[in-house]
Structure formats: C-alpha cells, structure tokens
Coordinates of C-alpha atoms and ligand atoms in Angstrom, one line a residue:
M1 CA 101.3 -56.0 74.1
N2 CA 102.1 -56.1 70.6
R3 CA 105.3 -56.5 68.7
R4 CA 105.7 -52.8 68.3
E5 CA 105.1 -52.0 71.8
L6 CA 107.3 -54.8 73.0
F7 CA 110.2 -53.0 70.9
Q8 CA 109.4 -49.7 72.6
T9 CA 109.3 -51.1 75.9
L10 CA 112.9 -52.8 75.0
A11 CA 114.1 -49.7 73.9
A12 CA 113.4 -48.4 77.3
G13 CA 115.0 -51.1 79.3
T14 CA 117.9 -51.1 81.3
A15 CA 121.5 -53.4 80.9
G16 CA 124.3 -53.8 82.7
A17 CA 126.0 -56.0 85.2
T18 CA 129.3 -56.0 87.6
L19 CA 131.3 -58.8 88.3
L20 CA 132.0 -59.1 91.8
G21 CA 134.0 -62.2 91.6
R22 CA 133.2 -64.0 94.7
D23 CA 133.1 -67.9 95.0
V24 CA 129.3 -68.1 94.9
L25 CA 127.9 -65.1 93.9
V26 CA 129.6 -63.9 91.0
A27 CA 127.3 -60.9 89.6
P28 CA 125.2 -58.8 91.6
L29 CA 121.4 -59.1 92.5
S30 CA 119.8 -56.7 89.8
K31 CA 116.4 -55.5 90.5
T32 CA 114.4 -53.3 88.4
K33 CA 110.8 -52.6 89.7
G34 CA 108.3 -52.7 86.9
P35 CA 105.0 -51.2 86.6
G36 CA 102.7 -51.8 90.1
T37 CA 104.0 -54.4 92.3
T38 CA 106.0 -56.7 89.7
S39 CA 109.8 -56.9 89.8
F40 CA 112.2 -59.3 87.7
S41 CA 115.9 -60.2 89.3
T42 CA 118.5 -61.8 87.7
Q43 CA 121.6 -63.6 89.7
V44 CA 124.5 -65.4 88.5
R45 CA 125.3 -68.5 91.0
R46 CA 128.6 -70.7 91.0
L47 CA 127.6 -74.2 91.8
Q48 CA 130.5 -76.1 92.8
L49 CA 130.9 -79.7 91.6
R50 CA 131.7 -82.4 93.8
H51 CA 134.3 -83.7 91.4
T52 CA 136.0 -82.3 88.5
W53 CA 133.2 -82.7 85.5
T54 CA 134.6 -83.8 82.3
T55 CA 133.1 -84.5 79.0
T56 CA 134.4 -84.4 75.5
M57 CA 133.3 -80.4 75.4
S58 CA 134.6 -78.9 78.6
S59 CA 136.4 -79.6 82.2
S60 CA 135.7 -77.7 85.1
S61 CA 135.1 -77.6 89.1
Y62 CA 132.3 -75.4 88.8
R63 CA 129.8 -73.9 86.9
D64 CA 127.8 -70.7 86.7
T65 CA 124.3 -70.7 86.0
L66 CA 121.6 -67.7 85.7
H67 CA 118.7 -67.5 88.3
T68 CA 115.7 -65.4 87.9
Q69 CA 113.1 -64.2 90.3
F70 CA 109.6 -62.8 88.6
T71 CA 107.5 -61.2 91.7
R72 CA 103.9 -60.1 91.5
E73 CA 101.5 -59.8 93.9
G74 CA 103.6 -61.0 97.1
I75 CA 104.3 -64.4 94.7
T76 CA 107.9 -65.2 93.3
G77 CA 108.5 -67.4 90.9
Y78 CA 111.9 -69.0 90.7
G79 CA 113.9 -69.8 87.4
E80 CA 117.1 -71.0 86.5
G81 CA 119.3 -71.7 83.0
A82 CA 122.3 -73.4 82.4
G83 CA 124.1 -71.8 79.8
I84 CA 125.3 -74.4 77.2
V85 CA 129.1 -74.0 75.9
R86 CA 128.6 -75.9 72.9
Y87 CA 126.1 -73.0 71.6
Q88 CA 128.4 -70.0 72.7
Q89 CA 126.3 -69.4 75.7
N90 CA 127.1 -68.6 79.1
A91 CA 125.4 -67.5 82.6
L92 CA 127.0 -63.7 82.5
G93 CA 126.1 -63.2 78.9
G94 CA 122.5 -64.7 79.7
Q95 CA 122.6 -62.3 82.3
K96 CA 123.2 -59.2 80.5
A97 CA 120.6 -60.2 77.7
L98 CA 117.7 -60.6 80.2
E99 CA 118.8 -57.3 82.1
A100 CA 118.2 -55.5 78.7
L101 CA 114.7 -57.2 78.5
Q102 CA 113.6 -56.7 82.0
S103 CA 111.2 -53.7 81.3
V104 CA 109.7 -56.1 78.8
I105 CA 109.4 -59.3 81.2
T106 CA 108.0 -57.1 84.2
A107 CA 105.4 -55.4 81.9
T108 CA 104.2 -58.7 80.5
D109 CA 101.1 -60.6 81.6
P110 CA 102.2 -64.0 82.9
W111 CA 99.1 -65.6 82.0
G112 CA 100.0 -64.9 78.3
F113 CA 102.8 -66.8 78.6
E114 CA 102.8 -69.1 75.5
K115 CA 102.6 -65.7 73.4
F116 CA 105.1 -64.0 75.7
I117 CA 107.6 -66.7 75.7
A118 CA 107.5 -67.2 71.7
E119 CA 108.2 -63.2 71.6
L120 CA 111.0 -63.6 74.1
D121 CA 112.5 -66.3 71.9
H122 CA 112.9 -64.0 68.9
L123 CA 114.3 -61.1 71.5
L124 CA 117.0 -63.5 72.6
P125 CA 118.7 -65.1 69.8
G126 CA 121.3 -67.7 70.6
Q127 CA 120.1 -67.5 74.5
R128 CA 117.6 -70.4 75.2
A129 CA 119.4 -71.0 78.8
A130 CA 118.3 -67.6 79.5
L131 CA 114.9 -68.0 77.7
A132 CA 114.4 -71.1 80.0
A133 CA 115.0 -69.2 83.2
V134 CA 112.4 -66.7 82.4
D135 CA 110.0 -69.6 81.5
I136 CA 110.6 -71.3 84.5
A137 CA 110.1 -68.4 86.5
L138 CA 106.6 -67.6 85.1
L139 CA 105.2 -71.1 85.4
D140 CA 106.4 -71.2 88.8
W141 CA 104.5 -68.0 89.8
I142 CA 101.8 -69.1 87.8
C143 CA 101.3 -72.7 89.4
K144 CA 101.6 -70.8 92.9
K145 CA 99.0 -68.2 91.8
L146 CA 96.8 -71.3 91.2
G147 CA 98.0 -73.5 94.3
V148 CA 98.9 -76.2 92.3
P149 CA 102.1 -78.4 91.6
I150 CA 103.5 -77.7 88.0
Y151 CA 103.1 -81.4 87.5
R152 CA 99.3 -80.8 87.8
F153 CA 99.1 -78.2 85.6
F154 CA 99.9 -80.5 82.7
G155 CA 97.9 -82.8 84.2
L156 CA 100.4 -85.4 85.2
D157 CA 100.5 -87.9 87.6
P158 CA 103.4 -87.6 89.9
A159 CA 103.2 -91.5 90.7
D160 CA 104.4 -91.4 87.1
A161 CA 107.6 -89.4 87.6
A162 CA 110.9 -91.2 86.0
I163 CA 113.5 -92.9 87.3
T164 CA 116.7 -91.1 86.7
N165 CA 120.0 -92.5 86.1
M166 CA 123.7 -91.1 87.6
S167 CA 126.0 -89.4 85.4
I168 CA 129.7 -90.4 85.4
G169 CA 131.7 -87.8 84.0
I170 CA 135.1 -89.0 82.3
D171 CA 137.9 -89.3 84.5
T172 CA 140.5 -91.7 85.6
P173 CA 139.8 -95.3 85.8
E174 CA 140.1 -95.0 89.9
I175 CA 138.4 -92.1 90.6
T176 CA 135.4 -93.7 87.8
K177 CA 135.4 -96.3 90.0
Q178 CA 135.3 -94.2 93.0
K179 CA 132.3 -92.4 91.1
V180 CA 130.4 -95.6 90.4
R181 CA 130.3 -96.7 94.1
E182 CA 128.7 -93.4 95.4
A183 CA 126.0 -94.1 92.7
E184 CA 125.2 -97.2 94.6
D185 CA 121.6 -96.2 94.9
F186 CA 120.7 -95.9 91.4
P187 CA 119.8 -98.7 89.1
F188 CA 121.1 -97.2 85.9
L189 CA 124.6 -95.3 85.4
K190 CA 125.2 -92.9 82.1
V191 CA 128.8 -92.8 81.4
K192 CA 130.1 -90.1 79.2
V193 CA 132.2 -91.6 76.8
G194 CA 133.5 -89.9 73.2
L195 CA 137.6 -90.1 73.9
A196 CA 140.9 -92.3 73.5
S197 CA 140.2 -93.4 76.6
D198 CA 136.6 -95.0 76.1
E199 CA 137.5 -98.9 76.5
A200 CA 139.5 -98.2 79.8
T201 CA 136.3 -96.0 81.1
I202 CA 133.8 -98.8 80.4
D203 CA 136.4 -101.6 81.8
A204 CA 136.8 -99.3 85.2
V205 CA 132.7 -99.2 85.5
R206 CA 132.5 -103.1 84.5
S207 CA 134.9 -103.8 87.1
V208 CA 132.5 -102.5 90.0
T209 CA 129.2 -103.2 88.7
K210 CA 126.7 -105.0 86.2
K211 CA 124.0 -102.2 85.9
P212 CA 122.6 -101.2 83.0
L213 CA 124.5 -98.7 81.4
R214 CA 123.6 -95.8 78.9
V215 CA 126.5 -93.7 77.3
D216 CA 127.0 -90.3 75.8
A217 CA 129.6 -89.6 73.0
N218 CA 128.5 -85.9 72.8
E219 CA 129.8 -86.0 69.4
G220 CA 133.0 -87.4 70.1
W221 CA 133.8 -89.8 67.4
T222 CA 134.3 -88.3 64.2
S223 CA 133.5 -90.9 61.6
K224 CA 130.4 -92.9 61.1
E225 CA 133.1 -96.3 60.9
E226 CA 134.5 -95.3 64.5
A227 CA 130.9 -94.9 65.5
V228 CA 129.6 -98.3 64.4
R229 CA 133.1 -100.1 65.4
K230 CA 132.7 -98.4 69.1
I231 CA 128.7 -99.3 69.4
N232 CA 129.3 -102.7 68.6
W233 CA 131.6 -103.0 71.5
L234 CA 129.3 -101.1 73.7
E235 CA 126.6 -103.7 72.6
S236 CA 128.6 -106.3 74.3
Q237 CA 129.0 -104.5 77.2
G238 CA 125.1 -104.2 78.8
V239 CA 124.6 -100.7 77.4
Q240 CA 121.0 -99.8 76.7
F241 CA 121.4 -96.8 74.2
I242 CA 123.9 -94.0 72.9
E243 CA 123.4 -90.3 73.0
Q244 CA 124.8 -88.5 70.0
P245 CA 127.7 -90.7 68.7
L246 CA 128.7 -88.4 65.7
P247 CA 128.6 -84.5 65.3
A248 CA 125.2 -83.2 64.9
H249 CA 125.6 -82.2 61.3
M250 CA 126.4 -85.5 60.1
L251 CA 122.6 -86.9 59.7
E252 CA 123.5 -88.6 56.7
E253 CA 126.0 -90.7 58.6
A254 CA 123.9 -91.1 61.4
R255 CA 121.4 -93.1 59.2
W256 CA 124.2 -95.0 58.0
V257 CA 125.5 -96.1 61.1
R258 CA 122.0 -96.7 62.5
S259 CA 121.3 -99.5 60.0
R260 CA 124.3 -101.1 61.1
V261 CA 123.7 -101.2 65.3
H262 CA 121.3 -103.1 67.1
M263 CA 121.3 -100.4 70.2
P264 CA 118.9 -97.0 70.4
I265 CA 120.7 -93.8 69.1
F266 CA 119.2 -90.5 70.9
A267 CA 120.1 -87.2 69.4
D268 CA 120.9 -84.6 71.7
E269 CA 123.2 -81.6 70.3
A270 CA 121.1 -82.6 66.8
C271 CA 117.9 -81.5 68.3
H272 CA 117.4 -78.1 69.4
S273 CA 113.5 -77.6 68.6
A274 CA 110.6 -79.4 67.7
A275 CA 111.0 -78.5 64.2
D276 CA 114.2 -80.7 64.2
I277 CA 112.8 -83.8 65.1
P278 CA 111.0 -85.3 61.9
K279 CA 114.5 -84.9 60.2
L280 CA 116.3 -86.9 62.9
R281 CA 113.6 -90.0 62.4
D282 CA 115.8 -91.8 60.0
G283 CA 119.2 -91.5 61.9
F284 CA 117.7 -91.8 65.9
D285 CA 115.7 -93.7 67.6
G286 CA 114.9 -91.0 70.5
I287 CA 115.4 -87.2 71.2
V288 CA 117.2 -85.9 74.1
I289 CA 115.2 -82.9 75.6
K290 CA 116.7 -80.2 78.2
L291 CA 114.8 -77.1 79.4
D292 CA 118.3 -75.3 79.1
K293 CA 118.4 -76.2 75.4
S294 CA 114.4 -75.7 74.5
G295 CA 114.3 -72.5 76.3
G296 CA 111.7 -73.9 79.1
F297 CA 108.7 -75.9 79.6
I298 CA 106.4 -75.1 76.7
E299 CA 109.6 -75.8 74.0
A300 CA 110.4 -78.9 76.2
H301 CA 106.5 -80.1 76.1
R302 CA 106.1 -79.4 72.2
Q303 CA 109.2 -81.6 71.7
I304 CA 108.4 -84.6 73.7
T305 CA 104.8 -84.6 72.0
V306 CA 106.2 -84.3 68.4
A307 CA 108.5 -86.8 69.4
K308 CA 105.9 -89.4 70.5
A309 CA 103.8 -88.7 67.4
L310 CA 106.6 -89.7 65.4
G311 CA 106.9 -92.9 67.4
M312 CA 110.3 -91.9 68.8
K313 CA 111.8 -92.1 72.1
T314 CA 112.0 -89.3 74.8
L315 CA 114.8 -88.6 77.4
L316 CA 114.7 -86.0 79.3
G317 CA 118.2 -84.7 80.2
C318 CA 119.9 -82.0 82.1
M319 CA 122.8 -79.6 82.2
V320 CA 124.8 -79.3 85.7
S321 CA 122.4 -77.2 87.7
S322 CA 120.8 -76.6 91.2
S323 CA 117.4 -78.0 92.1
C324 CA 115.7 -75.1 90.3
T325 CA 115.9 -76.6 86.9
I326 CA 115.9 -80.3 88.0
T327 CA 112.9 -79.8 89.7
A328 CA 111.3 -78.2 87.0
A329 CA 112.4 -81.2 84.4
A330 CA 111.4 -83.6 86.8
H331 CA 107.6 -82.3 86.8
L332 CA 107.5 -82.9 83.0
S333 CA 109.1 -86.6 83.9
P334 CA 106.0 -88.3 83.6
L335 CA 105.7 -87.8 80.1
V336 CA 109.3 -89.5 78.9
D337 CA 110.5 -92.9 78.7
Y338 CA 113.6 -92.3 80.3
A339 CA 115.5 -89.5 82.6
D340 CA 118.8 -88.2 83.2
L341 CA 118.0 -85.7 86.1
D342 CA 121.0 -85.5 88.1
G343 CA 122.6 -82.4 87.7
N344 CA 121.5 -80.9 91.0
L345 CA 123.2 -84.1 92.6
L346 CA 127.0 -83.6 91.2
I347 CA 127.1 -80.2 93.1
S348 CA 127.8 -79.2 96.9
N349 CA 126.3 -75.7 97.4
D350 CA 122.7 -76.3 96.3
P351 CA 120.8 -73.4 97.0
F352 CA 117.4 -74.9 96.8
T353 CA 116.1 -78.3 97.7
G354 CA 113.1 -79.3 95.6
V355 CA 113.0 -82.7 93.7
T356 CA 114.3 -85.7 95.9
V357 CA 115.5 -89.1 95.0
H358 CA 115.0 -92.4 96.4
K359 CA 116.7 -95.3 94.7
G360 CA 116.7 -93.3 91.4
K361 CA 113.0 -92.7 91.4
L362 CA 111.9 -88.7 91.3
I363 CA 109.8 -87.7 93.9
L364 CA 108.0 -84.5 93.0
P365 CA 107.0 -81.9 95.7
N366 CA 103.2 -81.6 96.2
T367 CA 103.7 -78.0 97.2
P368 CA 102.4 -75.0 94.8
G369 CA 104.9 -74.5 91.6
L370 CA 108.4 -75.7 91.5
G371 CA 107.7 -76.6 95.3
L372 CA 111.3 -75.1 96.1
H373 CA 112.7 -74.1 99.5
L374 CA 115.3 -71.5 99.6
T375 CA 118.4 -73.1 101.3
K376 CA 120.9 -70.0 100.6
A377 CA 120.2 -66.1 100.1
Ligands
MG1 MG1 124.1 -85.7 75.8

C-alpha cells in the first residue's frame, strides 16, 4: 500500500468509542472486519494496582491500558500500549486514534511490518503507546505464524534474558518498608525519588535491606546543584545508577552534573527515539528503552542498537502494564544491560500470563509469538 492508498483507506475508516464505566472493562470491544478474514479490535482495560503508585508525575490506584487483537487466518496477535501521562497520552485517546485507522490496519500485509509501522507512526502523531499496541500485536501474529517465540525471531538466547529489579513507588516510610519486604526475592530494587521526602525514602529502604539500589528521579530535581548534591549522597547509599535526575530539556546541565558525579546516569524522559541518542551521549551513560515510549519492538530494537554503537548502556523499562507488554519487552531483554520489567507484578488483575520471574530472572515463554495465555476474557 502506498501513501496515497493509505490515506484513502484511512478516510474510509471508522471511529468512536463509548465509555462503559465498569471497573475492568472501561471501553467496549470494537471490532471491524477487514478484507478476507482479518479483524482488528481494541479494548481499554483497567488494571488495579496492588499499592497506590506514586512518582513525581502522578499517583493512582489503577491504570488503564489499551489492548489490541489482530486476527488473520485464524491466528490472533495480542498487543498493548500504556499511554504515558508525561506525553499527554491516555488509553481512550489511543483507542480513538486506532479506531480511526482500523481499515488501514486490517488492510495491511503484516509481513511488511517495518514499513507499515513507520507509516503508522506518521499517522499517529503523539500516540507512540497506541503504535506499540499495534506493533506488538503484529509481531505476535507473525511469530505465531512462523511457529517461533519472539526472542528467536530476533536471534536471541532465552538463557540471556535479563534480571529485573522490583520497583518501589514513593510512599510513607512504613509502606515503603512493607514494599521492600514484599520484594524479598529480587536481587535489585528500583526506588522512585525526586521529592522532598527522598532521604526519608532511602532511609526506610536501607532500614530493611542492603541490596543494591537503582533510583529514578523522573525529572524531579530542578537545578543542577540539587542534582549533584543528591547524587553525591546517593553514592554513599549503595545506589548503582540513577535515571533522569533533571528535566529532559536540561541537556547542558546534564553534562555539568555528569562531570561532577561518579554514578552512571540514564536518560529516560530525554530519550524518545534513536535519533535522540547521539545528543545524549555527553550528558548520560545510558538510555532507558520502553516499548510504550518507542512505539513497539522495531524502534526499541533500533534504540538498543544505536546506544550500543555509541558505547552507551541500555536499560529496558516499562510502564504499569499487563503481562502482554511486559512479556513483549522481556523477549528483547537478552539484548540489554539492565531490566526494569515489573509493571505486571504491580497489578492484581492481570488478564494474561506470559513471562515469569524467578529470583528476578526473567523466564521467557518458549511457545510461538509472545507466548501469552489469556486468563480473563
Ligand atoms: Mg524512568
């Protein structure tokens, strides 16, 4: 399909979603039959959090994520995207954007996915999480059709799957301690900081465990001097590395900070695509890749490749998601230095089973595609 045909198909597309307001299913399954036996459907699922999740950006007891199903020739590929508040995305907005493109998606040749995802990226401005929901579903479908797990499609060894940390959101010292105890099986913890309570948070964690820590400030410190002061203190607290201490646009200040601390610094909010990475090289030691942020497998793989070529470290992270996205990311994890793939462990109503974790080690399913099983319709 060329660009003109793509837009003509788009013009004939459908749109519209009705909010049901139910706890788990907040938007109806929408389904349009495409040519032949192809169908593409979207659904917003409400994922209930085990603990209220707080970062510098938001606090909530649930998260809504956008789920997709691409069905052709009797095979269904599953996808998911978690809209990122930082980029003004949400599940219903992503669903609406995909519904408008349903006829485009059902008309596509999934085997030409690289070109198609690039075209879809142009048609979904600002909706990379929704793009990820399509990209993941197509790769799941392709690998099911080929009869191989996704890690094998990328030429990876499941024995090299990463060890994930467990994340501890910002909370009171007592609940922080409880969360640390609940994460007993994990060899590393990732602690969210970036507020005035940082020292109390780290003190609470350290009162329970001596495990190596990773911290994520989520752009929470507003001056380079504050960032250096806090990082120097964290260096005395057994912290391995930090994500995004300063706001994403402060690249000059990031270079200033990096020259005054020893701890490796990762860019998360400052890194959206592979094209961003060269300019981050002086201010950061590594980048954080997320399928929701990159728009799926293809761009995530590209970011990992570019970062490695520039001698930078790679960390595969996630949003709060079901086992769909987390399993998808886990299939790429043999490629990266570090993993923060615990978003499915933070929820209590996961609609899928897929990747499992043993003492932090990601255990990849060895069945075709993502290797998911649907536990809830
Ligand atoms: Mg981060």
